[in-house]
Tab-separated table of C-alpha atoms in Angstrom:
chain	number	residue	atom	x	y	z
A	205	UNK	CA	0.000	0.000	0.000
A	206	UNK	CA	1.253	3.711	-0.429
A	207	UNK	CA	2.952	5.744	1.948
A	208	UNK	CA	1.408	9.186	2.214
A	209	UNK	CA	2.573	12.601	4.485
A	210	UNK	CA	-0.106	15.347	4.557
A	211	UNK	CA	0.530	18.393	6.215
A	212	UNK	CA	-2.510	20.363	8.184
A	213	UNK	CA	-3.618	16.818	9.181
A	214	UNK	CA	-5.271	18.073	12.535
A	215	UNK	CA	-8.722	19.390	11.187
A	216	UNK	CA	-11.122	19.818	7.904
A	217	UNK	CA	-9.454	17.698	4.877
A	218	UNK	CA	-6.129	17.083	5.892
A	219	UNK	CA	-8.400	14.968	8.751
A	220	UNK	CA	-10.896	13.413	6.493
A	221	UNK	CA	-7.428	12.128	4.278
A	222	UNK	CA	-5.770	10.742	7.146
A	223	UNK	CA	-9.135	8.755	8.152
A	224	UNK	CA	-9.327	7.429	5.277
A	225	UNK	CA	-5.902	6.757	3.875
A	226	UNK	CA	-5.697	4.938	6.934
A	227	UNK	CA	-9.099	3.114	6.915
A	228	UNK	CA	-7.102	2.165	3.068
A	229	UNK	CA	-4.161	0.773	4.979
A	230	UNK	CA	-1.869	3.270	3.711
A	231	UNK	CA	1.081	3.846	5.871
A	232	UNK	CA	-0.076	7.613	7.272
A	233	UNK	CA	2.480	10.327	8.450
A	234	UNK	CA	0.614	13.136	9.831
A	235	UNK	CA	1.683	16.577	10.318
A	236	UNK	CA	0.521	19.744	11.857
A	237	UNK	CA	1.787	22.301	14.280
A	238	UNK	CA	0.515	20.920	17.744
A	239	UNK	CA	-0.192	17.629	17.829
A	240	UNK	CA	-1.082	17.996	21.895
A	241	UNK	CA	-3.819	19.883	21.338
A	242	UNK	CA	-5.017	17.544	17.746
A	243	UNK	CA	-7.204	15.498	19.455
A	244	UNK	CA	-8.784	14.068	16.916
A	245	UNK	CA	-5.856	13.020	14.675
A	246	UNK	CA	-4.280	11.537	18.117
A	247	UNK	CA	-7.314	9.391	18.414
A	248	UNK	CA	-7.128	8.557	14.655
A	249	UNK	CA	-3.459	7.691	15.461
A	250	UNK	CA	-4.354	5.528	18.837
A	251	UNK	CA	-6.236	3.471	17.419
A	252	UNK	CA	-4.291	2.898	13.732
A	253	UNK	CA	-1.300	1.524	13.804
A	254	UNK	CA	-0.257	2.822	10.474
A	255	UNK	CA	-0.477	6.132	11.356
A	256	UNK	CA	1.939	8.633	13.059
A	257	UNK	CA	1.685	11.901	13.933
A	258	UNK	CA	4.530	14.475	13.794
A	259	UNK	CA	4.842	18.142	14.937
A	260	UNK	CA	5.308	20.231	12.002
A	261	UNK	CA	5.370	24.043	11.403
A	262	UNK	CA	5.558	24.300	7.579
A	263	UNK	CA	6.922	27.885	7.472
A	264	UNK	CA	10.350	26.815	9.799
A	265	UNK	CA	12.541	25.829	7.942
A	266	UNK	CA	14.375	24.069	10.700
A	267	UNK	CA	11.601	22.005	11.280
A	268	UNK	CA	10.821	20.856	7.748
A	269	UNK	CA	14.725	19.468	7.804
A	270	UNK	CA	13.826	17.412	11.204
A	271	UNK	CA	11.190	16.158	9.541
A	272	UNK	CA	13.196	14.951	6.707
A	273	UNK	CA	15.788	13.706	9.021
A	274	UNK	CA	13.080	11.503	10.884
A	275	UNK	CA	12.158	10.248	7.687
A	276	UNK	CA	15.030	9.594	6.177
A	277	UNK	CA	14.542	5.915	4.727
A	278	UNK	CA	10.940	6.292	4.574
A	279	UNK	CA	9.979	5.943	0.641
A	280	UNK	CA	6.919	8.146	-0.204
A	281	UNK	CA	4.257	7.604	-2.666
A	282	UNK	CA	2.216	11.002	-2.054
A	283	UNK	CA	3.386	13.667	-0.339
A	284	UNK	CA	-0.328	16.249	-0.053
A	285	UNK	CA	0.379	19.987	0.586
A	286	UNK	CA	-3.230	20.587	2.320
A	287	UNK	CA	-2.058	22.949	4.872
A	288	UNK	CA	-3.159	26.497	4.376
A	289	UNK	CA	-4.530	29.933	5.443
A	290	UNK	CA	-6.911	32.580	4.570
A	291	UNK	CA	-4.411	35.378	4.921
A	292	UNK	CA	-6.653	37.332	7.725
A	293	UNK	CA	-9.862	39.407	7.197
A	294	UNK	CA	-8.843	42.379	5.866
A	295	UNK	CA	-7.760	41.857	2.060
A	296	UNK	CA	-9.533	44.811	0.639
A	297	UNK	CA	-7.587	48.150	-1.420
A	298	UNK	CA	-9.033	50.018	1.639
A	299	UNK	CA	-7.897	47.871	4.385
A	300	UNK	CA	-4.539	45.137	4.079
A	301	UNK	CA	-3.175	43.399	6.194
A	302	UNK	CA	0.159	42.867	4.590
A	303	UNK	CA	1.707	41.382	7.997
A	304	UNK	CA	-0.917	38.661	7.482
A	305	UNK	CA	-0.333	38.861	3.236
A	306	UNK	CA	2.871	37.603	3.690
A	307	UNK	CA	2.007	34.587	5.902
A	308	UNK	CA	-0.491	33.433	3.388
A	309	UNK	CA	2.535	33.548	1.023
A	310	UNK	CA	4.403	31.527	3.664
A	311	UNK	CA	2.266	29.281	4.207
A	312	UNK	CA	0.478	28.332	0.904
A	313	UNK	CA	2.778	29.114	-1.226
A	314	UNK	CA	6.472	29.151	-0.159
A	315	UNK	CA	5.939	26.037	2.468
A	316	UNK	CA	4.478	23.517	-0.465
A	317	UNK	CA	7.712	24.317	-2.303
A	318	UNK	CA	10.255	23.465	0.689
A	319	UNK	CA	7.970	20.393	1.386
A	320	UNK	CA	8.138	19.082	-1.938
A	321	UNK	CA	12.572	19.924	-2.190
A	322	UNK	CA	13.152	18.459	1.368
A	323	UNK	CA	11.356	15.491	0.290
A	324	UNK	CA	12.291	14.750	-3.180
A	325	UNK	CA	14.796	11.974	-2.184
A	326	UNK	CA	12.082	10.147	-0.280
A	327	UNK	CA	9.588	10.372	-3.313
A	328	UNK	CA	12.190	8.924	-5.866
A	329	UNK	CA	12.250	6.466	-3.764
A	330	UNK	CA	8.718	5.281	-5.054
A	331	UNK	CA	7.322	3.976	-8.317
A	332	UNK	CA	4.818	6.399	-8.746
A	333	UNK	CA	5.529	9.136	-6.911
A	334	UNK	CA	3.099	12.368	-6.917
A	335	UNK	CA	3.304	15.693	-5.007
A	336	UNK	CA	-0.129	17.408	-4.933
A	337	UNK	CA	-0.720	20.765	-3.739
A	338	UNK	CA	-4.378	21.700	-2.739
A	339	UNK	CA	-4.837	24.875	-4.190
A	340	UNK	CA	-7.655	26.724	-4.928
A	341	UNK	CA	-10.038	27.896	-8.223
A	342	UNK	CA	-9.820	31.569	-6.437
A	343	UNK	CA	-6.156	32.025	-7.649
A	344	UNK	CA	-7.231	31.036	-11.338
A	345	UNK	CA	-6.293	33.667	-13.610
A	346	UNK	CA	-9.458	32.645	-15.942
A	347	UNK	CA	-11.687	33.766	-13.448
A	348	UNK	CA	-12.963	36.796	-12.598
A	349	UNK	CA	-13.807	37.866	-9.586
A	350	UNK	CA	-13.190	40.464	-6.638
A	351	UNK	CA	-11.584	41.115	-3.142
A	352	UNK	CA	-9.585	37.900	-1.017
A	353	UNK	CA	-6.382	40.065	-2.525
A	354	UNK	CA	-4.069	37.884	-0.063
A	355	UNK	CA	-5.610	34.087	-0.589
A	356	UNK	CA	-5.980	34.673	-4.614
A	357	UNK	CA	-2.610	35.917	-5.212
A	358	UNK	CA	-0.723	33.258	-2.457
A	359	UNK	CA	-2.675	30.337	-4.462
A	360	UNK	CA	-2.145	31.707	-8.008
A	361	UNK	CA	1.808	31.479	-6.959
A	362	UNK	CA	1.554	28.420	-6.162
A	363	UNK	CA	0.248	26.842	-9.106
A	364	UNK	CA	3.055	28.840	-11.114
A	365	UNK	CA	5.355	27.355	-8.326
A	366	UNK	CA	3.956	23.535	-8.812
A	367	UNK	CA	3.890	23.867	-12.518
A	368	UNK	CA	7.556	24.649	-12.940
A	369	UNK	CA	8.388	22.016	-10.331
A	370	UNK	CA	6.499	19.565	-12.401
A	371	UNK	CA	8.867	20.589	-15.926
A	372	UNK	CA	12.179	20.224	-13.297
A	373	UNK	CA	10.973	16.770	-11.540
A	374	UNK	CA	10.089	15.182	-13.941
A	375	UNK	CA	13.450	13.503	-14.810
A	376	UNK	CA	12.737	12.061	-11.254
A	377	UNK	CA	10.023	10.895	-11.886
A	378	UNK	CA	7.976	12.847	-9.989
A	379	UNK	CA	4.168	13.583	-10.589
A	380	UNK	CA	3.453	17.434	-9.099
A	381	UNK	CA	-0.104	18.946	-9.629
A	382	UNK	CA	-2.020	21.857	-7.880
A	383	UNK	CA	-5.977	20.660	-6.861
A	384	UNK	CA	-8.515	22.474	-6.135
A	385	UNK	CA	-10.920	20.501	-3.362
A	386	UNK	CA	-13.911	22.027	-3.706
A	387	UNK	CA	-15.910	25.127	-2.104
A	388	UNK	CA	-16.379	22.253	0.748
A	389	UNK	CA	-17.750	22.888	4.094
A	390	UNK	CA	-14.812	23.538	7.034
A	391	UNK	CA	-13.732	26.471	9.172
A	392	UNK	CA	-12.165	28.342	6.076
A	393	UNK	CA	-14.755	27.623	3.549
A	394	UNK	CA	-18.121	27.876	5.835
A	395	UNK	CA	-21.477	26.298	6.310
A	396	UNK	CA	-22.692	27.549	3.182
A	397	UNK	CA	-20.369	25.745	0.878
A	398	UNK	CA	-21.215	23.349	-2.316
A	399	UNK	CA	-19.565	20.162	-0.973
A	400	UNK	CA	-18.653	17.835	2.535
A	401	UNK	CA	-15.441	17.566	3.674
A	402	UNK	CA	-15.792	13.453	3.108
A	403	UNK	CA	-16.951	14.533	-0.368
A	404	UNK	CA	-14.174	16.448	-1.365
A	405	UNK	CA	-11.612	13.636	0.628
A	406	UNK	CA	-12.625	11.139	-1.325
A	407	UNK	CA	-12.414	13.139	-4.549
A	408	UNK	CA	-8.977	13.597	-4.280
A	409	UNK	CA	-8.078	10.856	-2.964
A	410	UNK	CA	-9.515	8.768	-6.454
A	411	UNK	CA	-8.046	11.762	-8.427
A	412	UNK	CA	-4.345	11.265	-6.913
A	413	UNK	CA	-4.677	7.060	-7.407
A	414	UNK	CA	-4.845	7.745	-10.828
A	415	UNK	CA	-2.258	10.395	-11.426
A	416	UNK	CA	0.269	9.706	-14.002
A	417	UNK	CA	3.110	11.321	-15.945
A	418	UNK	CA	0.724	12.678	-18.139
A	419	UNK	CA	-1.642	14.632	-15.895
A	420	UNK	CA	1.737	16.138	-14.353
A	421	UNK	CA	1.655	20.168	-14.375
A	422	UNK	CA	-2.021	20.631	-14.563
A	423	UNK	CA	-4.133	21.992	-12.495
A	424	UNK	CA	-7.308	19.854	-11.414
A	425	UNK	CA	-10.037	20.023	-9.311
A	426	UNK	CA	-11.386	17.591	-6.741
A	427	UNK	CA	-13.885	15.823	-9.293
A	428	UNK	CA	-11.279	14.566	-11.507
A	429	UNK	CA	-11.724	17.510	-14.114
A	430	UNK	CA	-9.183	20.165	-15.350
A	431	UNK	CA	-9.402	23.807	-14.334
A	432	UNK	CA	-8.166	26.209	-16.460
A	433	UNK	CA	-5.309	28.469	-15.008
């Protein structure tokens, strides 16, 4: 079975993943910044053996390299960028934050990058490796739409980011593609979303089984269909 490491495992779909990656029998390493206070994902973890959890803080770069180190002869089959932030509540020409602008380009945008180079040598380790970055249809350039300055422009980076990464792994053999999950239901997205959280999970969990070479450098969405940039 694979071996998968999401990041942002504690809550919303980096959860849902975990659950069921590990209901799959997939060998599970879990991230996220506090695992004391992840009480669900500890559970998840007590009562699967295939699943660890491991304190991770994607912006430190200090702690991204102990992570490596503890994994070290681990070979990885998916490595999921699913941590991510809104970038605060005030985006608008009016009123930035640009203290909080730059930690949504920290965290969605530069951190998937140093994920995906601190692991490389653990996914060429694999067969089929594949690097997916959940992005989001709000930093498509083919659509049009207004205010979320902060979120829009920290996602649109990093599908640039993932789509050159795709051109440079690919001698490794590498699969790298940006996903959007859905408007789906969690703290970030709200009540009044389109989809569940166990909707969108499973989504991308069927769309990343059947990556290949091919789909490498496109951007897709949870249902299996591409998005335009």
């Amino acid at each position: 079975m694979d071996s998968v490491l999401i990041t942002g495992a504690n809550r919303g779909i980096g959860l849902e993943l975990a659950k069921r990656y590990a209901a799959s029998g997939a060998r599970v390493f879990a991230t996220c910044r506090i695992p004391q206070q992840a009480q669900a994902l500890r559970a998840l973890a007590a009562d699967a053996a295939n699943v660890s959890v491991h304190a991770l803080e994607v912006t430190d770069g200090a702690a991204v390299d102990a992570l490596r180190a503890e994994l070290a002869d681990v070979s990885l089959d998916v490595l999921i960028n699913n941590a991510g932030i809104m970038g605060g509540e005030r985006q608008g020409v009016s009123d930035m934050d640009y203290a909080a602008w730059a930690e949504a380009f920290a965290v969605n945008t530069m951190a998937p990058f140093r994920l995906l180079a601190a692991l490389r040598g653990n996914l060429q380790r694999a067969s089929r490796p594949r690097a997916v970055t959940l992005s989001s249809q709000m930093g498509s350039l083919a659509r049009k739409s207004a205010g979320a300055h902060a979120y829009r422009s920290s996602k649109a980076a990093v599908n640039k980011v993932m789509q050159v990464l795709a051109l440079e792994l690919q001698a490794d053999g590498i699969i790298v593609c940006p996903v959007h999950p859905g408007w789906v239901r969690t703290d970030m997205g709200g009540q009044s979303a389109s989809i569940s959280v166990e909707e969108s999970a499973q989504g991308l969990i069927d769309l990343i089984d059947g990556l290949e070479m091919a789909h490498s450098g496109r951007f897709w969405t949870w249902d299996g269909t591409e998005h335009p940039w």
